[in-house]
């Protein structure tokens, strides 16, 4: 099975700052990439999907994909305390598992 | 969680007993998945289904079986529960294999 790596954190940022979350993956042929947010005790919630190299923006969230470097990131602008959660990166797997999830990065936004 | 329910939401059971968890969707999505989530391991795929009666194993399928007799229902059975199966179990659905997955609310299972 392919690997998806994320820094476990915690990543602490002050309120109003930009939070940058990173993810690397091992499967060179992956075409689909997703970011999920998971609050403590809750289920993962899809916040972004990206399929092409470059940036994709949705409100305060920007996903960035670089397939050559096998790197996908999530930027959260104007971070709010309500953004404090664990963020999971998920990558399409060309093998037997439809999606492979990273272990997540815990983000803490300090008011 | 819209359109996906899991039952029960919490269960405590004893080692050696069979346990069945149910996932129900109202979205008519073709794919359904069962994951477990444990500290230090993240989300790991147990089994998934790509249609009625069509299932395949995931990364951690040992000790688990699944069935899908209707599009809307996907059952996960622990034939003989062990303490190592204490976990939070999530069901997910998607329209296609590489499409976005949407998760149910989860079932917290404790095996004593």
mmCIF file of N, CA and C in Angstrom, chain A:
data_model
loop_
_atom_site.group_PDB
_atom_site.id
_atom_site.type_symbol
_atom_site.label_atom_id
_atom_site.label_comp_id
_atom_site.label_asym_id
_atom_site.label_seq_id
_atom_site.Cartn_x
_atom_site.Cartn_y
_atom_site.Cartn_z
ATOM 1 N N UNK A 1 0.842 -1.187 0.000
ATOM 2 C CA UNK A 1 0.000 0.000 0.000
ATOM 3 C C UNK A 1 0.876 1.235 0.000
ATOM 4 N N UNK A 2 0.407 2.238 -0.746
ATOM 5 C CA UNK A 2 1.153 3.469 -0.827
ATOM 6 C C UNK A 2 1.050 4.255 0.482
ATOM 7 N N UNK A 3 1.967 5.221 0.638
ATOM 8 C CA UNK A 3 2.014 5.979 1.884
ATOM 9 C C UNK A 3 1.619 7.423 1.684
ATOM 10 N N UNK A 4 0.997 7.974 2.698
ATOM 11 C CA UNK A 4 0.668 9.393 2.751
ATOM 12 C C UNK A 4 1.200 9.909 4.078
ATOM 13 N N UNK A 5 2.086 10.890 4.012
ATOM 14 C CA UNK A 5 2.764 11.381 5.209
ATOM 15 C C UNK A 5 2.325 12.798 5.559
ATOM 16 N N UNK A 6 2.050 12.999 6.819
ATOM 17 C CA UNK A 6 1.718 14.322 7.351
ATOM 18 C C UNK A 6 2.447 14.521 8.658
ATOM 19 N N UNK A 7 2.823 15.735 8.930
ATOM 20 C CA UNK A 7 3.383 16.064 10.234
ATOM 21 C C UNK A 7 2.237 16.026 11.252
ATOM 22 N N UNK A 8 2.444 15.303 12.350
ATOM 23 C CA UNK A 8 1.343 15.109 13.298
ATOM 24 C C UNK A 8 0.998 16.356 14.084
ATOM 25 N N UNK A 9 1.956 17.299 14.149
ATOM 26 C CA UNK A 9 1.711 18.516 14.915
ATOM 27 C C UNK A 9 1.881 18.281 16.413
ATOM 28 N N UNK A 10 1.304 19.135 17.275
ATOM 29 C CA UNK A 10 0.343 20.162 16.872
ATOM 30 C C UNK A 10 1.005 21.361 16.204
ATOM 31 N N UNK A 11 0.285 21.915 15.231
ATOM 32 C CA UNK A 11 0.674 23.151 14.594
ATOM 33 C C UNK A 11 -0.128 24.259 15.261
ATOM 34 N N UNK A 12 0.571 25.164 15.895
ATOM 35 C CA UNK A 12 -0.100 26.258 16.592
ATOM 36 C C UNK A 12 0.092 27.551 15.820
ATOM 37 N N UNK A 13 -1.010 28.231 15.522
ATOM 38 C CA UNK A 13 -0.943 29.520 14.837
ATOM 39 C C UNK A 13 -1.838 30.516 15.569
ATOM 40 N N UNK A 14 -1.488 31.797 15.552
ATOM 41 C CA UNK A 14 -2.349 32.802 16.184
ATOM 42 C C UNK A 14 -3.565 33.080 15.316
ATOM 43 N N UNK A 15 -4.622 33.516 15.961
ATOM 44 C CA UNK A 15 -5.843 33.871 15.244
ATOM 45 C C UNK A 15 -5.542 34.934 14.196
ATOM 46 N N UNK A 16 -6.087 34.738 12.990
ATOM 47 C CA UNK A 16 -5.875 35.687 11.907
ATOM 48 C C UNK A 16 -4.692 35.354 11.012
ATOM 49 N N UNK A 17 -3.855 34.437 11.435
ATOM 50 C CA UNK A 17 -2.685 34.065 10.643
ATOM 51 C C UNK A 17 -3.049 33.023 9.584
ATOM 52 N N UNK A 18 -2.078 32.731 8.716
ATOM 53 C CA UNK A 18 -2.256 31.666 7.720
ATOM 54 C C UNK A 18 -1.699 30.364 8.287
ATOM 55 N N UNK A 19 -2.520 29.327 8.252
ATOM 56 C CA UNK A 19 -2.062 27.995 8.648
ATOM 57 C C UNK A 19 -1.721 27.217 7.391
ATOM 58 N N UNK A 20 -0.564 26.570 7.400
ATOM 59 C CA UNK A 20 -0.103 25.813 6.244
ATOM 60 C C UNK A 20 0.080 24.352 6.639
ATOM 61 N N UNK A 21 -0.685 23.489 6.003
ATOM 62 C CA UNK A 21 -0.657 22.062 6.311
ATOM 63 C C UNK A 21 -0.124 21.317 5.089
ATOM 64 N N UNK A 22 0.779 20.390 5.326
ATOM 65 C CA UNK A 22 1.461 19.740 4.220
ATOM 66 C C UNK A 22 1.272 18.234 4.213
ATOM 67 N N UNK A 23 1.395 17.661 3.030
ATOM 68 C CA UNK A 23 1.177 16.230 2.850
ATOM 69 C C UNK A 23 2.036 15.762 1.675
ATOM 70 N N UNK A 24 2.746 14.670 1.858
ATOM 71 C CA UNK A 24 3.470 14.057 0.747
ATOM 72 C C UNK A 24 2.941 12.643 0.533
ATOM 73 N N UNK A 25 3.044 12.167 -0.698
ATOM 74 C CA UNK A 25 2.511 10.849 -1.006
ATOM 75 C C UNK A 25 3.487 10.094 -1.886
ATOM 76 N N UNK A 26 3.362 8.779 -1.888
ATOM 77 C CA UNK A 26 4.365 7.951 -2.566
ATOM 78 C C UNK A 26 3.926 7.430 -3.930
ATOM 79 N N UNK A 27 2.613 7.432 -4.195
ATOM 80 C CA UNK A 27 2.109 6.838 -5.443
ATOM 81 C C UNK A 27 2.171 7.872 -6.563
ATOM 82 N N UNK A 28 3.073 7.678 -7.489
ATOM 83 C CA UNK A 28 3.300 8.665 -8.557
ATOM 84 C C UNK A 28 2.108 8.814 -9.483
ATOM 85 N N UNK A 29 1.233 7.806 -9.557
ATOM 86 C CA UNK A 29 0.137 7.874 -10.523
ATOM 87 C C UNK A 29 -1.162 8.385 -9.907
ATOM 88 N N UNK A 30 -1.132 8.768 -8.635
ATOM 89 C CA UNK A 30 -2.343 9.284 -7.993
ATOM 90 C C UNK A 30 -2.851 10.516 -8.724
ATOM 91 N N UNK A 31 -4.179 10.589 -8.866
ATOM 92 C CA UNK A 31 -4.795 11.686 -9.606
ATOM 93 C C UNK A 31 -5.771 12.501 -8.773
ATOM 94 N N UNK A 32 -6.192 11.940 -7.633
ATOM 95 C CA UNK A 32 -7.216 12.599 -6.826
ATOM 96 C C UNK A 32 -6.701 12.794 -5.415
ATOM 97 N N UNK A 33 -6.961 14.005 -4.880
ATOM 98 C CA UNK A 33 -6.413 14.378 -3.576
ATOM 99 C C UNK A 33 -7.481 15.126 -2.790
ATOM 100 N N UNK A 34 -7.553 14.826 -1.497
ATOM 101 C CA UNK A 34 -8.627 15.381 -0.684
ATOM 102 C C UNK A 34 -8.094 15.830 0.662
ATOM 103 N N UNK A 35 -8.728 16.872 1.195
ATOM 104 C CA UNK A 35 -8.476 17.310 2.565
ATOM 105 C C UNK A 35 -9.752 17.177 3.370
ATOM 106 N N UNK A 36 -9.613 16.574 4.536
ATOM 107 C CA UNK A 36 -10.724 16.423 5.468
ATOM 108 C C UNK A 36 -10.380 17.137 6.776
ATOM 109 N N UNK A 37 -11.406 17.646 7.425
ATOM 110 C CA UNK A 37 -11.269 18.219 8.754
ATOM 111 C C UNK A 37 -12.014 17.310 9.728
ATOM 112 N N UNK A 38 -11.394 17.046 10.861
ATOM 113 C CA UNK A 38 -12.021 16.199 11.870
ATOM 114 C C UNK A 38 -11.911 16.859 13.235
ATOM 115 N N UNK A 39 -13.040 17.254 13.774
ATOM 116 C CA UNK A 39 -13.078 17.756 15.136
ATOM 117 C C UNK A 39 -13.039 16.569 16.091
ATOM 118 N N UNK A 40 -12.527 16.829 17.284
ATOM 119 C CA UNK A 40 -12.395 15.769 18.283
ATOM 120 C C UNK A 40 -13.737 15.102 18.549
ATOM 121 N N UNK A 41 -13.769 13.776 18.421
ATOM 122 C CA UNK A 41 -14.983 13.024 18.700
ATOM 123 C C UNK A 41 -15.995 13.021 17.570
ATOM 124 N N UNK A 42 -15.622 13.613 16.434
ATOM 125 C CA UNK A 42 -16.543 13.689 15.290
ATOM 126 C C UNK A 42 -15.974 12.927 14.101
ATOM 127 N N UNK A 43 -16.761 12.838 13.047
ATOM 128 C CA UNK A 43 -16.316 12.137 11.851
ATOM 129 C C UNK A 43 -15.599 13.089 10.909
ATOM 130 N N UNK A 44 -14.770 12.568 10.011
ATOM 131 C CA UNK A 44 -14.086 13.425 9.032
ATOM 132 C C UNK A 44 -15.089 14.099 8.099
ATOM 133 N N UNK A 45 -14.792 15.360 7.801
ATOM 134 C CA UNK A 45 -15.658 16.171 6.936
ATOM 135 C C UNK A 45 -14.834 16.651 5.756
ATOM 136 N N UNK A 46 -15.275 16.383 4.556
ATOM 137 C CA UNK A 46 -14.552 16.806 3.356
ATOM 138 C C UNK A 46 -14.584 18.327 3.236
ATOM 139 N N UNK A 47 -13.398 18.938 3.062
ATOM 140 C CA UNK A 47 -13.369 20.381 2.878
ATOM 141 C C UNK A 47 -12.810 20.787 1.521
ATOM 142 N N UNK A 48 -11.944 19.988 0.926
ATOM 143 C CA UNK A 48 -11.378 20.350 -0.370
ATOM 144 C C UNK A 48 -11.030 19.100 -1.148
ATOM 145 N N UNK A 49 -11.164 19.174 -2.458
ATOM 146 C CA UNK A 49 -10.652 18.159 -3.361
ATOM 147 C C UNK A 49 -9.863 18.864 -4.452
ATOM 148 N N UNK A 50 -8.815 18.217 -4.950
ATOM 149 C CA UNK A 50 -8.009 18.816 -6.009
ATOM 150 C C UNK A 50 -7.492 17.710 -6.904
ATOM 151 N N UNK A 51 -7.482 17.984 -8.219
ATOM 152 C CA UNK A 51 -7.130 16.948 -9.175
ATOM 153 C C UNK A 51 -6.028 17.387 -10.141
ATOM 154 N N UNK A 52 -5.819 18.716 -10.256
ATOM 155 C CA UNK A 52 -4.848 19.241 -11.217
ATOM 156 C C UNK A 52 -3.766 20.017 -10.490
ATOM 157 N N UNK A 53 -2.594 20.052 -11.081
ATOM 158 C CA UNK A 53 -1.512 20.852 -10.516
ATOM 159 C C UNK A 53 -1.934 22.308 -10.376
ATOM 160 N N UNK A 54 -1.458 22.931 -9.307
ATOM 161 C CA UNK A 54 -1.753 24.332 -9.100
ATOM 162 C C UNK A 54 -2.563 24.544 -7.839
ATOM 163 N N UNK A 55 -3.244 25.679 -7.797
ATOM 164 C CA UNK A 55 -4.016 26.080 -6.632
ATOM 165 C C UNK A 55 -5.511 25.979 -6.902
ATOM 166 N N UNK A 56 -6.234 25.640 -5.849
ATOM 167 C CA UNK A 56 -7.699 25.663 -5.896
ATOM 168 C C UNK A 56 -8.187 26.339 -4.634
ATOM 169 N N UNK A 57 -8.978 27.394 -4.816
ATOM 170 C CA UNK A 57 -9.412 28.193 -3.679
ATOM 171 C C UNK A 57 -10.896 27.996 -3.424
ATOM 172 N N UNK A 58 -11.241 27.954 -2.137
ATOM 173 C CA UNK A 58 -12.649 27.874 -1.729
ATOM 174 C C UNK A 58 -12.783 28.616 -0.410
ATOM 175 N N UNK A 59 -13.239 29.855 -0.510
ATOM 176 C CA UNK A 59 -13.354 30.671 0.702
ATOM 177 C C UNK A 59 -11.994 30.919 1.315
ATOM 178 N N UNK A 60 -11.844 30.602 2.593
ATOM 179 C CA UNK A 60 -10.560 30.823 3.267
ATOM 180 C C UNK A 60 -9.564 29.699 3.015
ATOM 181 N N UNK A 61 -9.989 28.651 2.323
ATOM 182 C CA UNK A 61 -9.144 27.488 2.084
ATOM 183 C C UNK A 61 -8.552 27.509 0.680
ATOM 184 N N UNK A 62 -7.263 27.158 0.590
ATOM 185 C CA UNK A 62 -6.608 26.964 -0.699
ATOM 186 C C UNK A 62 -5.864 25.645 -0.660
ATOM 187 N N UNK A 63 -6.165 24.784 -1.628
ATOM 188 C CA UNK A 63 -5.404 23.549 -1.779
ATOM 189 C C UNK A 63 -4.378 23.757 -2.883
ATOM 190 N N UNK A 64 -3.180 23.237 -2.684
ATOM 191 C CA UNK A 64 -2.107 23.350 -3.654
ATOM 192 C C UNK A 64 -1.591 21.958 -3.979
ATOM 193 N N UNK A 65 -1.416 21.678 -5.259
ATOM 194 C CA UNK A 65 -0.965 20.361 -5.690
ATOM 195 C C UNK A 65 0.236 20.485 -6.606
ATOM 196 N N UNK A 66 1.257 19.687 -6.326
ATOM 197 C CA UNK A 66 2.438 19.595 -7.174
ATOM 198 C C UNK A 66 2.726 18.113 -7.378
ATOM 199 N N UNK A 67 2.273 17.573 -8.507
ATOM 200 C CA UNK A 67 2.406 16.135 -8.746
ATOM 201 C C UNK A 67 3.862 15.739 -8.986
ATOM 202 N N UNK A 68 4.640 16.621 -9.555
ATOM 203 C CA UNK A 68 6.051 16.296 -9.801
ATOM 204 C C UNK A 68 6.793 16.075 -8.490
ATOM 205 N N UNK A 69 6.448 16.870 -7.492
ATOM 206 C CA UNK A 69 7.079 16.746 -6.178
ATOM 207 C C UNK A 69 6.286 15.830 -5.257
ATOM 208 N N UNK A 70 5.134 15.347 -5.714
ATOM 209 C CA UNK A 70 4.264 14.465 -4.925
ATOM 210 C C UNK A 70 3.925 15.119 -3.597
ATOM 211 N N UNK A 71 3.353 16.298 -3.714
ATOM 212 C CA UNK A 71 3.154 17.170 -2.556
ATOM 213 C C UNK A 71 1.811 17.871 -2.708
ATOM 214 N N UNK A 72 1.032 17.844 -1.642
ATOM 215 C CA UNK A 72 -0.230 18.578 -1.633
ATOM 216 C C UNK A 72 -0.319 19.329 -0.310
ATOM 217 N N UNK A 73 -0.821 20.545 -0.353
ATOM 218 C CA UNK A 73 -0.889 21.336 0.864
ATOM 219 C C UNK A 73 -2.255 21.999 0.985
ATOM 220 N N UNK A 74 -2.549 22.444 2.177
ATOM 221 C CA UNK A 74 -3.781 23.170 2.470
ATOM 222 C C UNK A 74 -3.411 24.425 3.230
ATOM 223 N N UNK A 75 -3.836 25.569 2.706
ATOM 224 C CA UNK A 75 -3.639 26.832 3.386
ATOM 225 C C UNK A 75 -4.985 27.299 3.926
ATOM 226 N N UNK A 76 -4.970 27.755 5.159
ATOM 227 C CA UNK A 76 -6.162 28.331 5.765
ATOM 228 C C UNK A 76 -5.837 29.777 6.099
ATOM 229 N N UNK A 77 -6.498 30.693 5.402
ATOM 230 C CA UNK A 77 -6.262 32.121 5.648
ATOM 231 C C UNK A 77 -7.148 32.608 6.781
ATOM 232 N N UNK A 78 -6.697 33.683 7.451
ATOM 233 C CA UNK A 78 -7.471 34.279 8.544
ATOM 234 C C UNK A 78 -7.954 33.184 9.498
ATOM 235 N N UNK A 79 -7.021 32.408 10.001
ATOM 236 C CA UNK A 79 -7.365 31.271 10.862
ATOM 237 C C UNK A 79 -8.198 31.710 12.058
ATOM 238 N N UNK A 80 -9.187 30.886 12.390
ATOM 239 C CA UNK A 80 -10.083 31.143 13.504
ATOM 240 C C UNK A 80 -9.968 30.016 14.524
ATOM 241 N N UNK A 81 -10.260 30.298 15.800
ATOM 242 C CA UNK A 81 -10.237 29.218 16.800
ATOM 243 C C UNK A 81 -11.112 28.035 16.387
ATOM 244 N N UNK A 82 -12.179 28.296 15.625
ATOM 245 C CA UNK A 82 -13.055 27.210 15.185
ATOM 246 C C UNK A 82 -12.401 26.316 14.132
ATOM 247 N N UNK A 83 -11.239 26.741 13.602
ATOM 248 C CA UNK A 83 -10.490 25.898 12.674
ATOM 249 C C UNK A 83 -9.644 24.857 13.406
ATOM 250 N N UNK A 84 -9.563 24.968 14.712
ATOM 251 C CA UNK A 84 -8.774 24.012 15.497
ATOM 252 C C UNK A 84 -9.381 22.619 15.350
ATOM 253 N N UNK A 85 -8.622 21.724 14.782
ATOM 254 C CA UNK A 85 -9.101 20.381 14.455
ATOM 255 C C UNK A 85 -7.918 19.584 13.928
ATOM 256 N N UNK A 86 -8.168 18.337 13.609
ATOM 257 C CA UNK A 86 -7.167 17.528 12.916
ATOM 258 C C UNK A 86 -7.513 17.500 11.434
ATOM 259 N N UNK A 87 -6.515 17.737 10.593
ATOM 260 C CA UNK A 87 -6.726 17.780 9.154
ATOM 261 C C UNK A 87 -6.081 16.547 8.520
ATOM 262 N N UNK A 88 -6.902 15.821 7.791
ATOM 263 C CA UNK A 88 -6.470 14.577 7.161
ATOM 264 C C UNK A 88 -6.292 14.774 5.666
ATOM 265 N N UNK A 89 -5.173 14.315 5.169
ATOM 266 C CA UNK A 89 -4.912 14.299 3.733
ATOM 267 C C UNK A 89 -5.256 12.900 3.219
ATOM 268 N N UNK A 90 -5.938 12.831 2.077
ATOM 269 C CA UNK A 90 -6.281 11.533 1.490
ATOM 270 C C UNK A 90 -5.902 11.551 0.015
ATOM 271 N N UNK A 91 -5.343 10.447 -0.433
ATOM 272 C CA UNK A 91 -4.815 10.352 -1.791
ATOM 273 C C UNK A 91 -5.339 9.090 -2.458
ATOM 274 N N UNK A 92 -5.764 9.232 -3.698
ATOM 275 C CA UNK A 92 -6.181 8.068 -4.468
ATOM 276 C C UNK A 92 -5.020 7.087 -4.563
ATOM 277 N N UNK A 93 -5.344 5.795 -4.411
ATOM 278 C CA UNK A 93 -4.334 4.748 -4.481
ATOM 279 C C UNK A 93 -4.589 3.911 -5.724
ATOM 280 N N UNK A 94 -3.571 3.727 -6.548
ATOM 281 C CA UNK A 94 -3.737 2.937 -7.764
ATOM 282 C C UNK A 94 -3.782 1.449 -7.479
ATOM 283 N N UNK A 95 -3.577 1.072 -6.211
ATOM 284 C CA UNK A 95 -3.606 -0.335 -5.838
ATOM 285 C C UNK A 95 -4.977 -0.770 -5.384
ATOM 286 N N UNK A 96 -5.027 -1.506 -4.302
ATOM 287 C CA UNK A 96 -6.276 -2.110 -3.845
ATOM 288 C C UNK A 96 -7.111 -1.234 -2.925
ATOM 289 N N UNK A 97 -6.557 -0.161 -2.424
ATOM 290 C CA UNK A 97 -7.291 0.695 -1.499
ATOM 291 C C UNK A 97 -7.708 1.962 -2.223
ATOM 292 N N UNK A 98 -8.991 2.240 -2.325
ATOM 293 C CA UNK A 98 -9.440 3.410 -3.083
ATOM 294 C C UNK A 98 -8.794 4.717 -2.640
ATOM 295 N N UNK A 99 -8.761 4.973 -1.340
ATOM 296 C CA UNK A 99 -8.100 6.161 -0.818
ATOM 297 C C UNK A 99 -7.170 5.742 0.306
ATOM 298 N N UNK A 100 -6.035 6.384 0.379
ATOM 299 C CA UNK A 100 -5.133 6.198 1.507
ATOM 300 C C UNK A 100 -5.111 7.500 2.296
ATOM 301 N N UNK A 101 -5.295 7.399 3.598
ATOM 302 C CA UNK A 101 -5.335 8.577 4.460
ATOM 303 C C UNK A 101 -4.021 8.734 5.210
ATOM 304 N N UNK A 102 -3.595 9.975 5.352
ATOM 305 C CA UNK A 102 -2.526 10.270 6.278
ATOM 306 C C UNK A 102 -3.059 10.222 7.701
ATOM 307 N N UNK A 103 -2.147 10.273 8.663
ATOM 308 C CA UNK A 103 -2.562 10.179 10.064
ATOM 309 C C UNK A 103 -3.078 11.502 10.604
ATOM 310 N N UNK A 104 -2.906 12.559 9.825
ATOM 311 C CA UNK A 104 -3.487 13.833 10.212
ATOM 312 C C UNK A 104 -2.526 14.767 10.912
ATOM 313 N N UNK A 105 -2.795 16.054 10.747
ATOM 314 C CA UNK A 105 -2.063 17.108 11.448
ATOM 315 C C UNK A 105 -3.038 17.836 12.361
ATOM 316 N N UNK A 106 -2.680 17.937 13.619
ATOM 317 C CA UNK A 106 -3.539 18.643 14.565
ATOM 318 C C UNK A 106 -3.200 20.123 14.531
ATOM 319 N N UNK A 107 -4.200 20.940 14.257
ATOM 320 C CA UNK A 107 -4.049 22.388 14.183
ATOM 321 C C UNK A 107 -4.704 23.023 15.396
ATOM 322 N N UNK A 108 -3.973 23.941 16.016
ATOM 323 C CA UNK A 108 -4.519 24.700 17.130
ATOM 324 C C UNK A 108 -4.394 26.183 16.802
ATOM 325 N N UNK A 109 -5.529 26.874 16.753
ATOM 326 C CA UNK A 109 -5.544 28.306 16.483
ATOM 327 C C UNK A 109 -5.766 29.021 17.812
ATOM 328 N N UNK A 110 -4.778 29.846 18.166
ATOM 329 C CA UNK A 110 -4.778 30.482 19.479
ATOM 330 C C UNK A 110 -5.397 31.877 19.386
ATOM 331 N N UNK A 111 -6.435 32.120 20.174
ATOM 332 C CA UNK A 111 -7.105 33.434 20.179
ATOM 333 C C UNK A 111 -6.249 34.491 20.860
#
